[in-house]
Coordinates of C-alpha atoms (C1' of nucleotides) in Angstrom, one line a residue:
Chain V
X499 CA 9.3 -36.8 28.3
X500 CA 6.2 -37.5 30.4
X501 CA 6.6 -41.0 31.6
X502 CA 3.5 -42.3 33.2
X503 CA 3.1 -41.7 36.9
X504 CA 2.1 -44.5 39.3
X505 CA -0.9 -44.6 41.7
X506 CA -3.6 -44.1 39.2
X507 CA -2.8 -40.5 38.4
X508 CA -3.9 -39.0 41.7
X509 CA -1.3 -37.1 43.7
X510 CA -1.7 -39.0 46.9
X511 CA 1.4 -37.6 48.7
X512 CA 1.0 -37.5 52.5
X513 CA 0.2 -34.0 53.6
X514 CA 3.0 -34.0 56.3
X515 CA 6.6 -33.5 55.2
X516 CA 7.7 -36.9 56.4
X517 CA 7.4 -39.6 53.7
X518 CA 8.6 -43.2 54.4
X519 CA 9.1 -45.8 51.7
X520 CA 7.1 -49.0 51.8
X521 CA 9.8 -50.8 53.8
X522 CA 9.6 -48.1 56.4
X523 CA 5.8 -48.6 56.8
X524 CA 6.3 -52.4 56.7
X525 CA 8.7 -52.3 59.6
X526 CA 6.5 -49.9 61.5
X527 CA 3.7 -52.4 60.9
X528 CA 5.7 -55.3 62.2
X529 CA 6.9 -53.7 65.5
X530 CA 3.3 -52.3 66.0
X531 CA 2.0 -55.9 66.1
X532 CA 4.7 -56.8 68.6
X533 CA 8.0 -55.4 69.8
X534 CA 10.9 -57.1 68.1
X535 CA 14.6 -57.0 67.4
X536 CA 16.0 -56.4 63.9
X537 CA 16.9 -60.1 63.7
X538 CA 13.4 -61.2 64.6
X539 CA 11.9 -58.8 62.1
X540 CA 13.9 -60.3 59.3
X541 CA 12.7 -63.8 60.3
X542 CA 9.2 -62.6 60.6
X543 CA 9.2 -61.1 57.2
X544 CA 10.8 -64.1 55.5
X545 CA 7.5 -65.2 53.9
X546 CA 5.6 -62.1 53.3
X547 CA 8.4 -59.7 52.3
X548 CA 11.9 -61.2 52.1
X549 CA 14.3 -58.6 53.3
X550 CA 18.0 -58.5 54.2
X551 CA 19.5 -57.4 57.5
X552 CA 21.7 -54.9 55.6
X553 CA 18.5 -53.1 54.6
X554 CA 16.6 -53.5 57.9
X555 CA 19.2 -52.2 60.4
X556 CA 19.8 -48.9 58.7
X557 CA 16.1 -48.4 58.2
X558 CA 15.4 -49.1 61.9
X559 CA 18.0 -46.5 62.8
X560 CA 16.3 -44.0 60.5
X561 CA 12.9 -44.7 62.1
X562 CA 14.5 -44.2 65.5
X563 CA 16.0 -40.9 64.3
X564 CA 12.6 -39.8 63.1
X565 CA 11.1 -40.6 66.5
X566 CA 8.8 -43.2 65.1
X567 CA 10.2 -46.2 67.1
X568 CA 11.9 -46.6 70.4
X569 CA 14.7 -49.1 71.1
X570 CA 15.3 -50.9 74.3
X571 CA 18.8 -52.5 74.8
X572 CA 18.7 -56.0 76.2
X573 CA 22.0 -57.3 77.7
X574 CA 22.5 -61.0 77.1
X575 CA 25.1 -63.5 78.2
X576 CA 26.3 -66.3 75.9
X577 CA 24.9 -64.5 72.9
X578 CA 25.0 -61.0 71.4
X579 CA 23.0 -58.2 73.1
X580 CA 19.9 -57.1 71.2
X581 CA 17.8 -54.0 70.6
X582 CA 14.0 -54.4 70.9
X583 CA 12.1 -51.9 68.8
X584 CA 8.6 -50.7 69.5
X585 CA 6.6 -47.9 68.0
X586 CA 6.2 -44.5 69.5
X587 CA 2.8 -42.7 69.7
X588 CA 4.0 -40.7 66.6
X589 CA 5.0 -43.9 64.9
X590 CA 1.6 -45.5 65.5
X591 CA -0.1 -42.3 64.1
X592 CA 2.1 -42.2 61.0
X593 CA 1.2 -45.9 60.3
X594 CA -2.5 -45.3 60.9
X595 CA -2.5 -42.3 58.6
X596 CA -0.8 -44.3 55.8
X597 CA -3.2 -47.3 56.0
X598 CA -6.0 -46.6 53.6
X599 CA -4.2 -44.1 51.3
X600 CA -4.2 -44.8 47.6
X601 CA -1.6 -47.6 47.1
X602 CA 0.8 -47.6 44.2
X603 CA 0.3 -50.2 41.5
X604 CA 1.4 -53.7 42.6
X605 CA 4.5 -55.1 40.9
X606 CA 5.1 -58.8 40.3
X607 CA 8.6 -60.0 39.5
X608 CA 8.4 -63.7 38.4
X609 CA 11.2 -65.2 36.3
X610 CA 8.9 -68.2 35.5
X611 CA 6.5 -65.9 33.8
X612 CA 9.3 -64.2 31.8
X613 CA 10.3 -67.7 30.7
X614 CA 6.7 -68.5 29.7
X615 CA 6.7 -65.2 27.7
X616 CA 9.5 -66.8 25.5
X617 CA 8.1 -70.3 25.8
X618 CA 7.6 -70.5 22.0
X619 CA 11.4 -70.8 21.5
X620 CA 11.2 -74.2 23.2
X621 CA 9.4 -77.4 22.2
X622 CA 5.9 -77.7 23.6
X623 CA 6.9 -80.8 25.6
X624 CA 9.7 -78.9 27.3
X625 CA 7.2 -76.2 28.3
X626 CA 4.9 -78.9 29.7
X627 CA 7.8 -80.1 31.8
X628 CA 8.4 -76.5 33.0
X629 CA 4.8 -76.3 34.1
X630 CA 4.9 -79.7 35.8
X631 CA 7.9 -78.6 37.8
X632 CA 6.1 -75.4 38.7
X633 CA 3.1 -77.3 40.0
X634 CA 5.4 -79.3 42.3
X635 CA 6.7 -76.0 43.7
X636 CA 3.2 -74.5 44.0
X637 CA 2.0 -77.6 45.8
X638 CA 4.8 -77.3 48.3
X639 CA 3.9 -73.7 48.9
X640 CA 0.3 -74.6 49.3
X641 CA 0.9 -77.2 52.0
X642 CA 3.1 -74.7 53.8
X643 CA 0.3 -72.1 53.8
X644 CA -2.1 -74.8 54.9
X645 CA 0.0 -75.8 57.9
X646 CA 0.4 -72.2 58.9
X647 CA -3.3 -71.7 58.7
X648 CA -3.9 -74.8 60.7
X649 CA -1.5 -73.6 63.3
X650 CA -3.2 -70.2 63.5
X651 CA -6.6 -71.9 63.9
X652 CA -5.5 -73.6 67.1
X653 CA -3.3 -70.9 68.6
X654 CA -5.6 -68.0 67.9
X655 CA -9.1 -69.4 67.4
X656 CA -10.9 -66.4 68.9
X657 CA -8.9 -63.6 67.5
X658 CA -9.5 -64.8 63.9
X659 CA -13.0 -63.3 64.1
X660 CA -11.9 -60.0 65.6
X661 CA -10.8 -57.4 63.1
X662 CA -9.3 -55.3 65.8
X663 CA -6.7 -58.1 66.3
X664 CA -3.7 -58.3 64.0
X665 CA -4.2 -62.1 63.9
X666 CA -7.4 -61.5 61.9
X667 CA -5.3 -59.9 59.2
X668 CA -2.6 -62.5 59.4
X669 CA -5.3 -65.0 58.7
X670 CA -6.8 -63.0 55.9
X671 CA -3.4 -62.6 54.2
X672 CA -2.6 -66.3 54.5
X673 CA -6.0 -67.0 52.8
X674 CA -5.1 -64.7 50.0
X675 CA -1.8 -66.4 49.3
X676 CA -3.4 -69.8 49.4
X677 CA -6.1 -68.6 46.9
X678 CA -3.5 -67.2 44.6
X679 CA -1.4 -70.4 44.6
X680 CA -4.5 -72.6 44.0
X681 CA -5.5 -70.3 41.1
X682 CA -2.0 -70.6 39.6
X683 CA -2.2 -74.4 39.7
X684 CA -5.5 -74.2 37.9
X685 CA -4.0 -72.0 35.3
X686 CA -0.9 -74.2 34.9
X687 CA -3.1 -77.3 34.4
X688 CA -5.1 -75.4 31.7
X689 CA -1.9 -74.4 29.9
X690 CA -0.6 -78.0 30.0
X691 CA -4.0 -79.1 28.6
X692 CA -3.6 -76.6 25.7
X693 CA -0.1 -77.8 25.0
X694 CA -1.1 -81.4 25.0
X695 CA -4.0 -80.8 22.7
X696 CA -2.1 -78.9 20.1
X697 CA 0.8 -81.3 20.5
X698 CA -1.2 -84.4 19.7
X699 CA -3.1 -82.6 17.0
X700 CA 0.1 -81.8 15.2
X701 CA 1.3 -85.4 15.6
X702 CA -1.9 -86.7 14.2
X703 CA -1.7 -84.4 11.3
X704 CA 1.9 -85.4 10.6
X705 CA 1.1 -89.1 10.8
X706 CA -2.4 -89.4 9.3
X707 CA -2.3 -86.8 6.5
X708 CA 0.1 -85.2 4.2
X709 CA 0.2 -81.4 4.5
X710 CA 2.7 -78.9 3.4
Chain U
X285 CA 26.1 -65.1 58.4
X286 CA 24.4 -67.5 56.1
X287 CA 21.4 -65.7 54.7
X288 CA 19.1 -68.0 52.8
X289 CA 19.8 -68.3 49.1
X290 CA 17.1 -68.0 46.5
X291 CA 16.1 -70.4 43.7
X292 CA 15.4 -73.4 46.0
X293 CA 19.0 -74.1 47.0
X294 CA 20.1 -75.4 43.7
X295 CA 23.0 -73.7 42.1
X296 CA 21.5 -73.1 38.7
X297 CA 24.0 -70.7 37.3
X298 CA 24.4 -70.8 33.6
X299 CA 27.4 -72.8 32.5
X300 CA 28.8 -70.2 30.2
X301 CA 30.5 -67.1 31.7
X302 CA 27.9 -64.7 30.5
X303 CA 25.1 -64.1 32.9
X304 CA 22.3 -61.6 32.2
X305 CA 19.8 -60.4 34.7
X306 CA 16.1 -60.8 34.3
X307 CA 15.7 -57.5 32.4
X308 CA 18.3 -58.7 29.9
X309 CA 16.4 -61.9 29.2
X310 CA 13.1 -60.0 29.0
X311 CA 14.5 -57.6 26.4
X312 CA 15.9 -60.5 24.5
X313 CA 12.5 -62.1 24.6
X314 CA 10.8 -59.0 23.3
X315 CA 13.0 -58.4 20.3
X316 CA 12.9 -62.1 19.5
X317 CA 9.2 -61.9 19.1
X318 CA 9.6 -58.9 16.8
X319 CA 12.3 -56.4 16.0
X320 CA 11.7 -53.2 17.9
X321 CA 13.2 -49.9 19.0
X322 CA 13.9 -49.1 22.6
X323 CA 11.0 -46.7 22.6
X324 CA 8.7 -49.5 21.3
X325 CA 10.0 -52.0 23.8
X326 CA 9.1 -49.7 26.7
X327 CA 5.6 -49.3 25.4
X328 CA 5.3 -53.0 24.8
X329 CA 6.3 -53.9 28.3
X330 CA 4.1 -51.3 30.0
X331 CA 1.6 -53.9 31.2
X332 CA 3.7 -57.0 31.7
X333 CA 6.8 -55.4 33.2
X334 CA 6.8 -51.7 33.6
X335 CA 10.3 -50.4 32.8
X336 CA 11.9 -47.0 32.3
X337 CA 13.8 -45.8 29.2
X338 CA 16.7 -45.0 31.5
X339 CA 17.1 -48.6 32.2
X340 CA 16.3 -50.0 28.8
X341 CA 18.7 -48.0 26.6
X342 CA 21.8 -48.9 28.6
X343 CA 20.8 -52.6 28.7
X344 CA 20.2 -52.7 25.0
X345 CA 23.7 -51.2 24.5
X346 CA 25.1 -53.9 26.8
X347 CA 23.3 -56.7 24.8
X348 CA 24.7 -55.2 21.6
X349 CA 28.2 -55.2 23.1
X350 CA 27.8 -58.9 24.1
X351 CA 26.8 -59.7 20.6
X352 CA 23.3 -60.8 21.6
X353 CA 21.4 -58.2 19.5
X354 CA 22.0 -56.3 16.3
X355 CA 20.8 -52.7 15.8
X356 CA 19.7 -51.2 12.5
X357 CA 19.7 -47.4 12.3
X358 CA 16.6 -46.0 10.6
X359 CA 16.8 -42.4 9.4
X360 CA 13.6 -40.5 9.7
X361 CA 12.5 -37.1 8.7
X362 CA 10.2 -35.0 10.9
X363 CA 10.9 -37.2 13.9
X364 CA 14.1 -38.6 15.6
X365 CA 16.0 -41.4 14.0
X366 CA 15.6 -44.8 15.6
X367 CA 17.5 -48.0 16.2
X368 CA 15.7 -51.2 15.6
X369 CA 17.0 -54.1 17.6
X370 CA 16.8 -57.8 16.6
X371 CA 18.4 -60.8 18.2
X372 CA 21.6 -62.4 16.8
X373 CA 21.9 -66.2 16.5
X374 CA 23.9 -66.1 19.7
X375 CA 21.2 -64.0 21.4
X376 CA 18.5 -66.5 20.3
X377 CA 20.6 -69.4 21.7
X378 CA 21.2 -67.6 25.0
X379 CA 17.5 -67.0 25.4
X380 CA 16.6 -70.6 24.5
X381 CA 19.1 -71.9 27.0
X382 CA 17.7 -69.7 29.8
X383 CA 14.0 -70.7 29.2
X384 CA 13.4 -73.7 31.4
X385 CA 16.1 -73.2 33.9
X386 CA 15.2 -73.1 37.6
X387 CA 13.6 -69.6 38.2
X388 CA 14.2 -67.6 41.3
X389 CA 11.3 -67.3 43.8
X390 CA 8.7 -64.8 42.6
X391 CA 8.4 -61.5 44.4
X392 CA 5.2 -59.5 44.8
X393 CA 5.4 -55.9 45.9
X394 CA 1.9 -54.6 46.8
X395 CA 1.4 -51.7 49.0
X396 CA -2.3 -52.6 49.4
X397 CA -1.3 -55.9 51.0
X398 CA 1.1 -54.0 53.3
X399 CA -1.8 -51.8 54.4
X400 CA -4.0 -54.8 54.9
X401 CA -1.2 -56.2 57.1
X402 CA -1.8 -53.3 59.4
X403 CA -5.5 -53.1 58.9
X404 CA -6.2 -53.7 62.6
X405 CA -5.1 -50.2 63.4
X406 CA -8.1 -48.9 61.5
X407 CA -11.8 -49.3 62.1
X408 CA -13.3 -52.4 60.3
X409 CA -15.6 -50.1 58.3
X410 CA -12.6 -48.2 57.0
X411 CA -11.0 -51.4 55.9
X412 CA -14.2 -52.4 54.2
X413 CA -14.0 -49.1 52.2
X414 CA -10.4 -49.9 51.3
X415 CA -11.5 -53.2 49.9
X416 CA -14.4 -51.7 48.0
X417 CA -12.1 -49.3 46.3
X418 CA -9.7 -52.1 45.6
X419 CA -12.5 -54.0 43.8
X420 CA -13.2 -51.0 41.6
X421 CA -9.6 -51.0 40.6
X422 CA -9.6 -54.8 40.0
X423 CA -12.7 -54.6 37.9
X424 CA -11.1 -51.9 35.7
X425 CA -8.0 -54.2 35.2
X426 CA -10.3 -57.1 34.4
X427 CA -12.1 -55.3 31.7
X428 CA -8.8 -54.2 30.3
X429 CA -7.6 -57.8 30.2
X430 CA -10.8 -58.9 28.6
X431 CA -10.7 -56.4 25.9
X432 CA -7.1 -57.3 25.1
X433 CA -8.1 -61.0 25.0
X434 CA -11.0 -60.1 22.7
X435 CA -8.7 -58.2 20.4
X436 CA -6.3 -61.2 20.3
X437 CA -9.1 -63.6 19.5
X438 CA -9.9 -61.6 16.3
X439 CA -6.4 -60.7 15.2
X440 CA -4.7 -64.0 15.9
X441 CA -7.4 -66.6 15.9
X442 CA -5.3 -69.4 14.4
X443 CA -2.0 -68.7 16.2
X444 CA -3.7 -69.1 19.6
X445 CA -3.7 -72.9 19.2
X446 CA -0.1 -73.0 18.0
X447 CA 2.5 -73.2 20.8
X448 CA 5.3 -72.5 18.4
X449 CA 3.7 -69.0 17.9
X450 CA 4.5 -66.4 20.5
X451 CA 0.9 -65.3 20.3
X452 CA 0.0 -68.5 22.0
X453 CA 2.0 -67.4 25.0
X454 CA 0.6 -63.9 24.9
X455 CA -2.8 -65.4 25.2
X456 CA -1.7 -67.8 28.0
X457 CA -0.2 -64.9 30.0
X458 CA -3.3 -62.8 29.6
X459 CA -5.4 -65.7 30.9
X460 CA -3.2 -65.9 33.9
X461 CA -3.5 -62.2 34.8
X462 CA -7.3 -62.4 34.3
X463 CA -7.5 -65.4 36.6
X464 CA -5.4 -63.7 39.3
X465 CA -7.5 -60.6 39.2
X466 CA -10.7 -62.6 39.5
X467 CA -9.3 -64.6 42.3
X468 CA -8.4 -61.4 44.1
X469 CA -11.9 -60.1 43.8
X470 CA -13.3 -63.3 45.3
X471 CA -10.8 -62.9 48.2
X472 CA -11.7 -59.3 48.7
X473 CA -15.4 -60.1 48.9
X474 CA -14.8 -62.8 51.4
X475 CA -12.8 -60.4 53.6
X476 CA -15.5 -57.8 53.3
X477 CA -17.9 -60.5 54.4
X478 CA -15.8 -61.4 57.4
X479 CA -15.6 -57.7 58.4
X480 CA -19.3 -57.2 58.1
X481 CA -20.1 -60.3 60.2
X482 CA -17.9 -59.4 63.1
X483 CA -18.9 -55.7 62.8
X484 CA -22.6 -56.4 63.2
X485 CA -21.9 -59.1 65.8
X486 CA -20.1 -56.5 67.9
X487 CA -22.9 -54.0 67.4
X488 CA -25.5 -56.5 68.5
X489 CA -23.6 -57.3 71.6
X490 CA -23.2 -53.7 72.5
X491 CA -26.8 -52.8 71.9
X492 CA -28.6 -55.9 73.1
X493 CA -26.6 -56.9 76.1
X494 CA -24.6 -55.3 78.8
X495 CA -21.0 -56.5 78.9
X496 CA -18.0 -54.9 80.6
Chain Y
dG1425 C1' -1.4 -22.7 22.7
dA1426 C1' -0.8 -26.7 25.7
dA1427 C1' -0.3 -31.5 25.9
dT1428 C1' 1.1 -35.8 23.8
dC1429 C1' 3.7 -38.6 20.6
dC1430 C1' 7.9 -39.8 18.8
dA1431 C1' 12.9 -41.0 20.0
dT1432 C1' 17.4 -41.5 22.4
dG1433 C1' 20.0 -40.9 25.9
dT1434 C1' 22.8 -39.2 30.7
dA1435 C1' 23.1 -38.0 35.8
dA1436 C1' 21.7 -38.3 40.4
dT1437 C1' 19.5 -40.7 43.8
dT1438 C1' 17.1 -44.5 46.1
dG1439 C1' 16.2 -49.4 46.8
dG1440 C1' 18.0 -53.9 47.4
dT1441 C1' 21.6 -57.8 47.2
dT1442 C1' 26.0 -59.8 48.1
dA1443 C1' 29.8 -60.0 50.7
dC1444 C1' 32.4 -59.2 54.9
dA1445 C1' 33.3 -59.0 60.0
dT1446 C1' 32.7 -61.0 64.7
dG1447 C1' 31.9 -64.8 68.2
dA1448 C1' 29.7 -67.9 71.7
dT1449 C1' 26.1 -71.8 71.7
dT1450 C1' 23.6 -75.5 70.2
dC1451 C1' 22.5 -79.4 67.2
dA1452 C1' 23.4 -83.3 63.8
Chain E
dT520 C1' 33.7 -81.3 63.3
dG521 C1' 31.0 -78.7 60.7
dA522 C1' 26.7 -76.3 60.2
dA523 C1' 23.0 -73.6 62.0
dT524 C1' 21.2 -70.1 65.5
dC525 C1' 21.5 -65.8 67.6
dA526 C1' 22.7 -60.9 66.9
dT527 C1' 24.2 -56.3 64.9
dG528 C1' 26.1 -53.9 61.7
dT529 C1' 29.3 -51.8 57.3
dA530 C1' 31.0 -51.6 52.4
dA531 C1' 30.6 -52.4 47.7
dC532 C1' 27.9 -53.4 44.2
dC533 C1' 23.8 -54.0 41.1
dA534 C1' 18.9 -52.7 40.0
dA535 C1' 15.5 -49.2 39.4
dT536 C1' 13.4 -44.6 39.7
dT537 C1' 13.4 -39.6 39.1
dA538 C1' 14.9 -35.9 36.9
dC539 C1' 17.1 -33.6 33.1
dA540 C1' 18.0 -32.6 28.1
dT541 C1' 16.4 -31.9 23.2
dG542 C1' 13.0 -30.9 19.5
dG543 C1' 9.7 -31.3 15.4
dA544 C1' 4.9 -33.2 14.4
dT545 C1' 0.4 -34.0 15.8
dT546 C1' -3.7 -33.7 18.3
dC547 C1' -7.1 -31.4 21.5

DNA sequence: GAATCCATGTAATTGGTTACATGATTCA
DNA sequence: TGAATCATGTAACCAATTACATGGATTC
């Protein structure tokens, strides 16, 4: 049947037998930045890779079994005990080996775009409304990114110029998301423009001339 | 436990009992543009929403069961017979009702960004190399988008200004992907710039002065 | 003569979401 | 008084990928 393979046709399988999925490497990345509990990891990933506890806890257990992370049990009174995970030397090595390998093709799942795909079934004015609402959402995301960037700038001023600090990459990734959001607003406005043009053009035609 | 709900907190469930997933609406959208076989649908979606035959055929069967699409069997000699799907009136209505509803939050899965997240475990120069390779990939995608846009411009010149034509939205979506790719190249270059700056700054410090 | 195209499907597995279970503490 | 926070997990389900099965026609 020969369905197309991902990752640009190269076989870029890791040479060692152990092969984590992306979530595994992501979790390894989070606890390598800073030791955290499963609960904290979920909160931490909320913006960059939303993930459910029901997926995180089993994966942390698997990483522990593979000897890639260690867990320290913390007894607490008044609230549940917790397990703080940190990477082992092996875990740090596995992560380092993975970073820089050929990544799979990125996948974007966006219902809004799927709706735009079928936008022609709706009236142009209704699609304009869709895009207007989208811009409201995008603007909200932008101001969120901006406040997170502003916060970074005061709490980590010096680290932002040091690419051996993970804060450097936090900054870099926030910049990327901001840029993507701004780009999407520009695009949305251009689509609204196109829809207005053709809309009024049609109206003028229908009012001023007789065609058909 | 109260995990956060998607789609901005509104309950935007369709009023009718029938509720398709995104793939269902996507397939409905494809066959509404033009009647197609499952095989053709998979080819068609290759760029905008990569999908496997093993997922498409069962979903088409489900849509047929729900009375949202009709299938016409075409006998062929020398190659397998095929089933051409087209939307029913009900299917067209369901699609129209869906377009414009509040979409779920978009999700981007990109291993490259997950690697960048942990870029600090590598040497800055190695990360620069990662980004250089990324730019090569992005440029290839850009020229693909550009040639598809150029093709559209000649084959569908008039439809591109008519928002009641699905070709209008094909054009609009291609523009979006092009913009996103260009934006990502700009970002990549800026990151490379930051990495070079701090790289040489460190080197100068180590060569010219004695610290530590 | 090997790979790709056409064409439709099923089975097994992995990835991810929803729902459930528990329970003290803190905030509106 | 009701909701949210902290905290860890399991069970059931839905979504998606990988692998399997079949086979003539066409292209390299």
